[in-house]
mmCIF file of C-alpha atoms in Angstrom:
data_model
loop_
_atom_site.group_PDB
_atom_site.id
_atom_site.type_symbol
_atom_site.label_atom_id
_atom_site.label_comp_id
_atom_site.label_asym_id
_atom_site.label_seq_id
_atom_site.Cartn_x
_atom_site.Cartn_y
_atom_site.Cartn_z
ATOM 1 C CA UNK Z 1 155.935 88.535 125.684
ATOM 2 C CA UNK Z 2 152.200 88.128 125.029
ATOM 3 C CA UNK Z 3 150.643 85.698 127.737
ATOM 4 C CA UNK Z 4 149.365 82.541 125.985
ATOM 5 C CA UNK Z 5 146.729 79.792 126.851
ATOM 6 C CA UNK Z 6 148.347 76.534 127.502
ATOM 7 C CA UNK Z 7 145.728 74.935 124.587
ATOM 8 C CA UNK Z 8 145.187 71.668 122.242
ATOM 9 C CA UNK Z 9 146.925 73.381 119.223
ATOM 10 C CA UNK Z 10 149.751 71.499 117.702
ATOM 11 C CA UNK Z 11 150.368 73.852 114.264
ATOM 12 C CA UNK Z 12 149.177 77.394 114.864
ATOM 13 C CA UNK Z 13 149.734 80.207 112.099
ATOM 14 C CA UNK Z 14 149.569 84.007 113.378
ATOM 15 C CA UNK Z 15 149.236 85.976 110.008
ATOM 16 C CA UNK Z 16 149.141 89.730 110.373
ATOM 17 C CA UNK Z 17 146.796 91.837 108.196
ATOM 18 C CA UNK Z 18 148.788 92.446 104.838
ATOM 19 C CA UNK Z 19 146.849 93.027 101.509
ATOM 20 C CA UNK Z 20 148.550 89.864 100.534
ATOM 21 C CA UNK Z 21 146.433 87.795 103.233
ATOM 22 C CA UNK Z 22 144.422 86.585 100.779
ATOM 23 C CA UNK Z 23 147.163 84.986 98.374
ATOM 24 C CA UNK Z 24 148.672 83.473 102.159
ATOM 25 C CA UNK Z 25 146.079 81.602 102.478
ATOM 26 C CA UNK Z 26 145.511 80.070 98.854
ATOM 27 C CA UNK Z 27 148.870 78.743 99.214
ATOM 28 C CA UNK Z 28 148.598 77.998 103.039
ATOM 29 C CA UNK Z 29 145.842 75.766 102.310
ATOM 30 C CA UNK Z 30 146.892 74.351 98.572
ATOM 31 C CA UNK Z 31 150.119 73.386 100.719
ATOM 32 C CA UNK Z 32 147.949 71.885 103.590
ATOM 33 C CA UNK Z 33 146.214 69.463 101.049
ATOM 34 C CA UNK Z 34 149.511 68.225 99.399
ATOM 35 C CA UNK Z 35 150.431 67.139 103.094
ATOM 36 C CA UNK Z 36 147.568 65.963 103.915
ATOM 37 C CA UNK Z 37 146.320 68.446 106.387
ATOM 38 C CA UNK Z 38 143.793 70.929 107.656
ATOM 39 C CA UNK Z 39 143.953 74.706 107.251
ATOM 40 C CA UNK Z 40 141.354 76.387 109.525
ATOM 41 C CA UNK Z 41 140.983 80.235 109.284
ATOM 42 C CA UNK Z 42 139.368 81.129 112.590
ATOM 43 C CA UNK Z 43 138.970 85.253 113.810
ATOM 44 C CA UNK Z 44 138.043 84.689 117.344
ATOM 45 C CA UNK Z 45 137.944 82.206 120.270
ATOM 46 C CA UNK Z 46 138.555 78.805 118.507
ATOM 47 C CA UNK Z 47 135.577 76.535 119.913
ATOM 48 C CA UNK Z 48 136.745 73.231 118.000
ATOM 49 C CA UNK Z 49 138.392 70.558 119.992
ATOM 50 C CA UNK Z 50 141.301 68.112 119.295
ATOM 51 C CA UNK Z 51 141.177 64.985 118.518
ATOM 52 C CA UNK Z 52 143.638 61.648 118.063
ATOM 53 C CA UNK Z 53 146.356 61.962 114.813
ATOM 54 C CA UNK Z 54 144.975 65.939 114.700
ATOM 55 C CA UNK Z 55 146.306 66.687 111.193
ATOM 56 C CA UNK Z 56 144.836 70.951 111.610
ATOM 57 C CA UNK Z 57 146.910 73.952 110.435
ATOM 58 C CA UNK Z 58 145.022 77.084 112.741
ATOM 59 C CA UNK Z 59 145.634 80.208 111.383
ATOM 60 C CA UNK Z 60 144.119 83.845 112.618
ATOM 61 C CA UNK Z 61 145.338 87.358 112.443
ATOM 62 C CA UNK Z 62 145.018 87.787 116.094
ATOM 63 C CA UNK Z 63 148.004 86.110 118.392
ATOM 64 C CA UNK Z 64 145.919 86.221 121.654
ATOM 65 C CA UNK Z 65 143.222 83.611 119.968
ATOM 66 C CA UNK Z 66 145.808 80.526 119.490
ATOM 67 C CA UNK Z 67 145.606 78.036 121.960
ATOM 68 C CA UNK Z 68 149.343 76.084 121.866
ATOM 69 C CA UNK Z 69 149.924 72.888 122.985
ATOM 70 C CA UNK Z 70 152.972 72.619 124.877
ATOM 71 C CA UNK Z 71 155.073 71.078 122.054
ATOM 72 C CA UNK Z 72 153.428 72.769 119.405
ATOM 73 C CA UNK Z 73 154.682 74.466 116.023
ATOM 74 C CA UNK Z 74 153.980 78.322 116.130
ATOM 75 C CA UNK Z 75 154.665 80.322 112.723
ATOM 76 C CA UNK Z 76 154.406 84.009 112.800
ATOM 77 C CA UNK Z 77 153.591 85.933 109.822
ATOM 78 C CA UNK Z 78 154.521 89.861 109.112
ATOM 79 C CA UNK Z 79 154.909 90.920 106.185
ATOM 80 C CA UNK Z 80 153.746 94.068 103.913
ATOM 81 C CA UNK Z 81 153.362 95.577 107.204
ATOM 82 C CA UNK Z 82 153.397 99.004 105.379
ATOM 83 C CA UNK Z 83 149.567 97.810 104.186
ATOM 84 C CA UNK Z 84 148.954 96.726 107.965
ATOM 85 C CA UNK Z 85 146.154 99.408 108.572
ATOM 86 C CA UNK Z 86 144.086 99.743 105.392
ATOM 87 C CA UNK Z 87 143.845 95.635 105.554
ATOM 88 C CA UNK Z 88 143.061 95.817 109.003
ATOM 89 C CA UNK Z 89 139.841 98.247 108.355
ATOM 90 C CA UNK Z 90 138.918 95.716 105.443
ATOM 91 C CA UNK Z 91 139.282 92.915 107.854
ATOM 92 C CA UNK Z 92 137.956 94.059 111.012
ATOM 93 C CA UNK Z 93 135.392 97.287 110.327
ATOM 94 C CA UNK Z 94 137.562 99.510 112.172
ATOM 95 C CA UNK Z 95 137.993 102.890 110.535
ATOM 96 C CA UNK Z 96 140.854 105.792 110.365
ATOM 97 C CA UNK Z 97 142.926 106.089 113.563
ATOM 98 C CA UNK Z 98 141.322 103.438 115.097
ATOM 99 C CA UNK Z 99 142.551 100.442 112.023
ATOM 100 C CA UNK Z 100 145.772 102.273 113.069
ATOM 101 C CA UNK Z 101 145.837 101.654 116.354
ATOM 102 C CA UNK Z 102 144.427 98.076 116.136
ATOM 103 C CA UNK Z 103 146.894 97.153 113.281
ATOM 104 C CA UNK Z 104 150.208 98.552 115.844
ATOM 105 C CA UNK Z 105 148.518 96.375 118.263
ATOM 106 C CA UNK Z 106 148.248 93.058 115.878
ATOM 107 C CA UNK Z 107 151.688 93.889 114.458
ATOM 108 C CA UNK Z 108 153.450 94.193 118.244
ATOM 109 C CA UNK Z 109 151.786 91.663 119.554
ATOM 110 C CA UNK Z 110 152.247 89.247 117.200
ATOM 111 C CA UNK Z 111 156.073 89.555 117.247
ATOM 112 C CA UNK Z 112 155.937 89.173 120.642
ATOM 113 C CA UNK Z 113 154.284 85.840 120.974
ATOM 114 C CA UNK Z 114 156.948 82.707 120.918
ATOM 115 C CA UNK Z 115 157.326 81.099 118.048
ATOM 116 C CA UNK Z 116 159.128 77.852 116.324
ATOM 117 C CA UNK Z 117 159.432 80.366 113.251
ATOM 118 C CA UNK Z 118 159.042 83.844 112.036
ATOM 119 C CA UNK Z 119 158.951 85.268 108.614
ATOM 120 C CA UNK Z 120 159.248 88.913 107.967
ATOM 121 C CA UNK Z 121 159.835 90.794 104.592
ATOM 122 C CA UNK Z 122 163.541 91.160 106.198
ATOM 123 C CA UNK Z 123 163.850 87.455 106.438
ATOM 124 C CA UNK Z 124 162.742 86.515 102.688
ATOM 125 C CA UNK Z 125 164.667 89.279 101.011
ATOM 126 C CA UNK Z 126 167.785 87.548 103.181
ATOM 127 C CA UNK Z 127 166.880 83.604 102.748
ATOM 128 C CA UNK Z 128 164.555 83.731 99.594
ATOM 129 C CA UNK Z 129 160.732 83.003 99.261
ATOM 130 C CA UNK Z 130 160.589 79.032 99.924
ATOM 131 C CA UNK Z 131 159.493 78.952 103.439
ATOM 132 C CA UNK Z 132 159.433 76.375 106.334
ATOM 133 C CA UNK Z 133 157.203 77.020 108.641
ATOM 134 C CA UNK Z 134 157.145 73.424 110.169
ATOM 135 C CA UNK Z 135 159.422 70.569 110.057
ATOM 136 C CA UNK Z 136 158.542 69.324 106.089
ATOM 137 C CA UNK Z 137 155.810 71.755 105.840
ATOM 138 C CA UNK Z 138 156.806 74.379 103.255
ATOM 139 C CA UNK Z 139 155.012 77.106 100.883
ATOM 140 C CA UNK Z 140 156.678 80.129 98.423
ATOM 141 C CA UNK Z 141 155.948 83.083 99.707
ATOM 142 C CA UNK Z 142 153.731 85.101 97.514
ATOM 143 C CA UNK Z 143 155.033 88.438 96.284
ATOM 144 C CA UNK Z 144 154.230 91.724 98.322
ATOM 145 C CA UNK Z 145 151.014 93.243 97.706
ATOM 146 C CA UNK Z 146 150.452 97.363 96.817
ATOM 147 C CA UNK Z 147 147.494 99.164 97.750
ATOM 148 C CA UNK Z 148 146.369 102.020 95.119
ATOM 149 C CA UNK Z 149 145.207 105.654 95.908
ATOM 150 C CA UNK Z 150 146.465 105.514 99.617
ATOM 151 C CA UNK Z 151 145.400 108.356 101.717
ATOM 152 C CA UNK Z 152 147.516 110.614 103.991
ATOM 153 C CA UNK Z 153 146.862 108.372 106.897
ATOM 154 C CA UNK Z 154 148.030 105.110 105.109
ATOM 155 C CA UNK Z 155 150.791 106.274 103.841
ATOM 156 C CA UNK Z 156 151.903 107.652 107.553
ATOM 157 C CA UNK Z 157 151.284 104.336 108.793
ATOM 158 C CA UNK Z 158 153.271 102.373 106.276
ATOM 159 C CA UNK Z 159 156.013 104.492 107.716
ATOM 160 C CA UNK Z 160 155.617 103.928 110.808
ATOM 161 C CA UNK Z 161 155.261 100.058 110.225
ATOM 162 C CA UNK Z 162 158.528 99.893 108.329
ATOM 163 C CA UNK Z 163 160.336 99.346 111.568
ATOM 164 C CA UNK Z 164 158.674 95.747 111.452
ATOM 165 C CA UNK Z 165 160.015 94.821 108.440
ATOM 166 C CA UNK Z 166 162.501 92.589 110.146
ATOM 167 C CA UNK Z 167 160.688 91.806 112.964
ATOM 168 C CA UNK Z 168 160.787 93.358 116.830
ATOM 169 C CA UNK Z 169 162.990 96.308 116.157
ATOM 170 C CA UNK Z 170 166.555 96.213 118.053
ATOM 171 C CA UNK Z 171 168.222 99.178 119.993
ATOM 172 C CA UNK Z 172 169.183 102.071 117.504
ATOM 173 C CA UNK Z 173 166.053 101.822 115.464
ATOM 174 C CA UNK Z 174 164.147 104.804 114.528
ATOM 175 C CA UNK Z 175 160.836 105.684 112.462
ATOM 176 C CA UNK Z 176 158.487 108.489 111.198
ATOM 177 C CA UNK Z 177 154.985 109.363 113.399
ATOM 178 C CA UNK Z 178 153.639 111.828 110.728
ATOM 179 C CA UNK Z 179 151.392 114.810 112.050
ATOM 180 C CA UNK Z 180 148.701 112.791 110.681
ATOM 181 C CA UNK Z 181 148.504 109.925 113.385
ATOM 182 C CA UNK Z 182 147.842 112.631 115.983
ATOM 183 C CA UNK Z 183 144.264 114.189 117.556
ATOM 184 C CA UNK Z 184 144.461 118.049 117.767
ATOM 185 C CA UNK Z 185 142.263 120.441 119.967
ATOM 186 C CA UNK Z 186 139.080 121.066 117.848
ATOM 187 C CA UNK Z 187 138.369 124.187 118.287
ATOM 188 C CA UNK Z 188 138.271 126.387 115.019
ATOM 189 C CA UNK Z 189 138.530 123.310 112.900
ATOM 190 C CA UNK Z 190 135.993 124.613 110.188
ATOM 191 C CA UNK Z 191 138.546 127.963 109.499
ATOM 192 C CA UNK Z 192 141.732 125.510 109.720
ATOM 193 C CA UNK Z 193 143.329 124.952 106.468
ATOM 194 C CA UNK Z 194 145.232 122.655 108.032
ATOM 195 C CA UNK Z 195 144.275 120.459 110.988
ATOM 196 C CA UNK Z 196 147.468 120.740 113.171
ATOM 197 C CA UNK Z 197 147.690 124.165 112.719
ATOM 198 C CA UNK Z 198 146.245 125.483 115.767
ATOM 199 C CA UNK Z 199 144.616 129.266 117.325
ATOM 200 C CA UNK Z 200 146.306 128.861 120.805
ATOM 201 C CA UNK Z 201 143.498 131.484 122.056
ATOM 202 C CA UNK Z 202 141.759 130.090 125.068
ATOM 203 C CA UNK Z 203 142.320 127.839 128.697
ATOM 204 C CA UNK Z 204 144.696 125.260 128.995
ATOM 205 C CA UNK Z 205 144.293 122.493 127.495
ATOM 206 C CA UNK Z 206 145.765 120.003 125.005
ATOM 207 C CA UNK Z 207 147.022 121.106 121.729
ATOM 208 C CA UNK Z 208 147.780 117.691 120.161
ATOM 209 C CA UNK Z 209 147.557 113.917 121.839
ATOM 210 C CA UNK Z 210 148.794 110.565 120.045
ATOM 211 C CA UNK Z 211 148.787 108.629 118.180
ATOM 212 C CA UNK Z 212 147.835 105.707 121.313
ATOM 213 C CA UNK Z 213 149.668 103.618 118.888
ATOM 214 C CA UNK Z 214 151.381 99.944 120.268
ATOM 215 C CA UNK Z 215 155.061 99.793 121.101
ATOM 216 C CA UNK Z 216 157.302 96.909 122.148
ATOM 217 C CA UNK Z 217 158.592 97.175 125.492
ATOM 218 C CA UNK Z 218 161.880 98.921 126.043
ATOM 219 C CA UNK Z 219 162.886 102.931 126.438
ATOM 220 C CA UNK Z 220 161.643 105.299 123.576
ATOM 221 C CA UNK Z 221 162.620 108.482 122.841
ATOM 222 C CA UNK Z 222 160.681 110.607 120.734
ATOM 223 C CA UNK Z 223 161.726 114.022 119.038
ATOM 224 C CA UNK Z 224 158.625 116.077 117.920
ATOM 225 C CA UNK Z 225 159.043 119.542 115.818
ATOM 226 C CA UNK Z 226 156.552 122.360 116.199
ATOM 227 C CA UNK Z 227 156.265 126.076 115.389
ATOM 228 C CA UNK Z 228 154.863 128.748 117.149
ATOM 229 C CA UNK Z 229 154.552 132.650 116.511
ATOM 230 C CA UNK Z 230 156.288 135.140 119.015
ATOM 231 C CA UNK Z 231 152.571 135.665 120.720
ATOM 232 C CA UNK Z 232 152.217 131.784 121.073
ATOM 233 C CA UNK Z 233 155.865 131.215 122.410
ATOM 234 C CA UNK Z 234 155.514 133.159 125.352
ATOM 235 C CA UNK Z 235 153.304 130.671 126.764
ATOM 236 C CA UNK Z 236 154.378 127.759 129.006
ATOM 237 C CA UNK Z 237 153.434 124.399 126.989
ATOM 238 C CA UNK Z 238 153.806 120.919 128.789
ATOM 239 C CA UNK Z 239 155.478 117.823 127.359
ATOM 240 C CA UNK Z 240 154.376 114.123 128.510
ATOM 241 C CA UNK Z 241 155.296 110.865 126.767
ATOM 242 C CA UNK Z 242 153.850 107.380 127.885
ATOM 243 C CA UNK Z 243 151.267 105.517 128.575
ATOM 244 C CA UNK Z 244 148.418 106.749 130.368
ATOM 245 C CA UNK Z 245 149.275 108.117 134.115
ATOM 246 C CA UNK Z 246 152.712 106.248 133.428
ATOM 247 C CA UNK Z 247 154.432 108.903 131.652
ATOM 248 C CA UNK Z 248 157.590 111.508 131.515
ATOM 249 C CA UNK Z 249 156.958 115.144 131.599
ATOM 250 C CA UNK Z 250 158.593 118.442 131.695
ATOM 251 C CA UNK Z 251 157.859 122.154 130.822
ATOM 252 C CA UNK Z 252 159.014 124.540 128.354
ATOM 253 C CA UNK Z 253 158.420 128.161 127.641
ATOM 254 C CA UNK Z 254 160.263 128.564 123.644
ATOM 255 C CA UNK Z 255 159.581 132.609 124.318
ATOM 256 C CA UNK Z 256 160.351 133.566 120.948
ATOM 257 C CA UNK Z 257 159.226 132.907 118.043
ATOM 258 C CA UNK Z 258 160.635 129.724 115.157
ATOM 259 C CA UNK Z 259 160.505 126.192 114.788
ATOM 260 C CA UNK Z 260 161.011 124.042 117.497
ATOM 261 C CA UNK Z 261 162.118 120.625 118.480
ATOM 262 C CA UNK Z 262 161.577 118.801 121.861
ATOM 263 C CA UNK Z 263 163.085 115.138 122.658
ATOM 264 C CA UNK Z 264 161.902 112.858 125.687
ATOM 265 C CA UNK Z 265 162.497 109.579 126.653
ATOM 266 C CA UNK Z 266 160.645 107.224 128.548
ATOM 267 C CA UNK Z 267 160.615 103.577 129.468
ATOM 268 C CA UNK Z 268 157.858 100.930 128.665
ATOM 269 C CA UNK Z 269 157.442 98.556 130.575
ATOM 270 C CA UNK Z 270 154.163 97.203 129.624
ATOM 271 C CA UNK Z 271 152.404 96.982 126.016
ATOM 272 C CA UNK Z 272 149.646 99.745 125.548
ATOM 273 C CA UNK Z 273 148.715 102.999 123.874
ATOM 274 C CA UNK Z 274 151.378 105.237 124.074
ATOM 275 C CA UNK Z 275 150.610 109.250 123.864
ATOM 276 C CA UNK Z 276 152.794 112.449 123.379
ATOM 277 C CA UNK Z 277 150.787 114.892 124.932
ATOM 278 C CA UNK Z 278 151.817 118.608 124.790
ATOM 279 C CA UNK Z 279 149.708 120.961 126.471
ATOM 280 C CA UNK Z 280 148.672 124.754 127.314
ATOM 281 C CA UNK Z 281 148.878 124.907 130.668
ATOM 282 C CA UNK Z 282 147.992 128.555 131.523
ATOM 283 C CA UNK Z 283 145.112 131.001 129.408
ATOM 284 C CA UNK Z 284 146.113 132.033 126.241
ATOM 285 C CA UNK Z 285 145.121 135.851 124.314
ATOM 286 C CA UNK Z 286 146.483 134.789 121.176
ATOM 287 C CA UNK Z 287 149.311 133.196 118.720
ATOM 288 C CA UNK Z 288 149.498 129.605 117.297
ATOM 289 C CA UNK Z 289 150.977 126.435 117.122
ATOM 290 C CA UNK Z 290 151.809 123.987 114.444
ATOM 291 C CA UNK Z 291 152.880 120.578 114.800
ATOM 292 C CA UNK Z 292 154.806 119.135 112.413
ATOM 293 C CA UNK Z 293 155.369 115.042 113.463
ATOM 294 C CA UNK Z 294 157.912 113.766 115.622
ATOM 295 C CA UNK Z 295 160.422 110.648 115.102
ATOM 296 C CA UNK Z 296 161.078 107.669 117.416
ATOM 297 C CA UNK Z 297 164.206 105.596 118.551
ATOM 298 C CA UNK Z 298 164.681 102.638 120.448
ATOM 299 C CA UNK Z 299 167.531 103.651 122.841
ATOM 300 C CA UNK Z 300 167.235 99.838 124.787
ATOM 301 C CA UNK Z 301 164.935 96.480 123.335
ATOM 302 C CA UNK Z 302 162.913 94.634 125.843
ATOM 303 C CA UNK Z 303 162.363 95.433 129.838
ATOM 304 C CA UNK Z 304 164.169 96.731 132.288
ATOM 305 C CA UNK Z 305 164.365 97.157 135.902
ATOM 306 C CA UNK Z 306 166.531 100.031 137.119
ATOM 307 C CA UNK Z 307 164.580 103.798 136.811
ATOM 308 C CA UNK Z 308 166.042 105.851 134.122
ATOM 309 C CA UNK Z 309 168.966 108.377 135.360
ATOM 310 C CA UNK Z 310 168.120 111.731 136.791
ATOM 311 C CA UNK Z 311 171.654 112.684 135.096
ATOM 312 C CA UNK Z 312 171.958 115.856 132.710
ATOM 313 C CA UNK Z 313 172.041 113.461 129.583
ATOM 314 C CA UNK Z 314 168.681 112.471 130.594
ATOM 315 C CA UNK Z 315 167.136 115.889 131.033
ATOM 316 C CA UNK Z 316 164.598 116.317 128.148
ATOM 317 C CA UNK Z 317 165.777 119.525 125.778
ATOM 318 C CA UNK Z 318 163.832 121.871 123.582
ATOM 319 C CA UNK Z 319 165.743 123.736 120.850
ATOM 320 C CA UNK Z 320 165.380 125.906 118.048
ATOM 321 C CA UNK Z 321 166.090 125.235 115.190
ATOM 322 C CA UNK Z 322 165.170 127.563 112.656
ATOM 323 C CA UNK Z 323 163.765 130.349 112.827
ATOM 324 C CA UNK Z 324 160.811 132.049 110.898
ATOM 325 C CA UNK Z 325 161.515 135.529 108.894
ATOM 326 C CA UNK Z 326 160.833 138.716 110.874
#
């Protein structure tokens, strides 16, 4: 879980971007004044101090700025996380990738800050829209906002947020990383018609990197599909998945040529940017490679001790699957 301040905050609200945040808060704050409290919006370090019969509701987007007291109320809000990212760039100037990235991190984090209460678009569909968030403190949720003309990039990462819909996602969960979350090696990108499709001609190097998007602890494994050309395939191409120099790896050589899939797992123990890297590793006369996206699955929640098995069940596998007309 997210480390916390031990703070002056008796009712703290964590509401992750949602392109409903706005209607939150008009009702947040009609509901504060018909019990006679507070609401204070705050994006960064709260300065204010408390005082004697506090009667302040403190709500940010950003878990790591609320400063609980030790008996305090703590309600977490995620909802809409499928509009996470484009309301993240609105709220915060980030752009592209990067209101990606920060939105996986507000999203995770969030969920994995202790709370008196959580409310997820899994939990009203089950329990209804009246809400408690604190003992006699209660609001209707508003209905989910839609975002029009979404580009490729939102819509990958409202699939990739879906797994949040009912909160920290439990062993057996699995979700969509679309090939547009990833970064791809630039070269040739003016003749590309397509950015992951990639002219493997050159020195090693990496072919595609990403998306350094936040996961909750526990052990991943990821399944990417890719396609390469019978010149390409007879190159050896190198597979690591985790989070910086914290990572499993292996190599494969596909040596013909078809559509490919590759599945890794690795344990996180620790809450950053996690990459799947898959690289050239030796000079290359020619062929190409295509990525195509990859899917995740939680194979075990939260963290764990023991080092994963060197057993054959654990040995990462590349197989065809189709192959392309001759």
């Amino acid at each position: 879980m997210t480390g916390q301040k031990q703070g002056w905050m008796d009712r703290c609200i964590v509401l992750t971007p949602t392109a409903s945040w706005g209607d939150w808060v008009n009702r947040l704050s009609a509901a504060a004044e018909r019990h006679n409290f507070k609401l204070v919006v705050f994006h960064d370090d709260c300065q204010e101090e408390s005082g004697p019969g506090d009667n302040r509701i403190f709500l940010t987007s950003n878990a790591k700025f609320i400063q609980p007291s030790p008996m305090a109320h703590v309600a977490l809000i995620v909802v809409d996380a499928q509009t996470a990212a484009p309301q993240t760039s609105v709220m915060t100037g980030a752009q592209g990738r990067d209101a990606v990235v920060d939105a996986s991190r507000l999203l995770v984090e969030t969920l994995l800050t202790p709370a008196s209460c959580v409310v997820t678009d899994g939990s009203l569909a089950s329990a209804g829209r009246q809400v408690e968030l604190f003992p006699g403190f209660s609001i209707e949720a508003p209905e989910p906002a839609t975002l029009e003309a979404q580009s490729d990039l939102d819509r990958a990462s409202a699939a990739a947020f879906e797994v949040y819909r009912y909160g920290l996602p439990s062993a057996g969960a699995t979700f969509d990383w679309s090939h547009h979350l990833f970064l791809y090696d630039p070269r040739r990108r003016d003749q590309r018609v397509e950015i992951q499709q990639l002219d493997m001609t050159g020195g090693p190097r990496s072919l595609v990197h990403g998306p350094d998007m936040i996961l909750p602890p526990g052990e991943w494994e990821v399944t990417a599909q890719f396609s390469m050309d019978q010149a390409g395939s007879a190159h050896r191409l190198r597979i690591e998945w985790g989070i910086g120099d914290d990572f499993t790896s292996f190599d494969a050589t596909p040596a013909r040529e078809g559509v490919f899939k590759l599945t890794i797992s690795h344990l996180f123990e620790s809450v950053g940017p996690v990459e799947l890297r898959i690289k050239l590793t030796e000079g290359c006369m020619g062929g190409y490679f295509e990525f195509h996206g990859a899917s995740l699955k939680l194979l075990r929640a939260g963290s764990f001790a023991r080092p994963l098995s060197s057993g054959s069940q654990d040995i990462p596998q590349v197989m065809a699957v189709a192959a392309f007309p001759q």
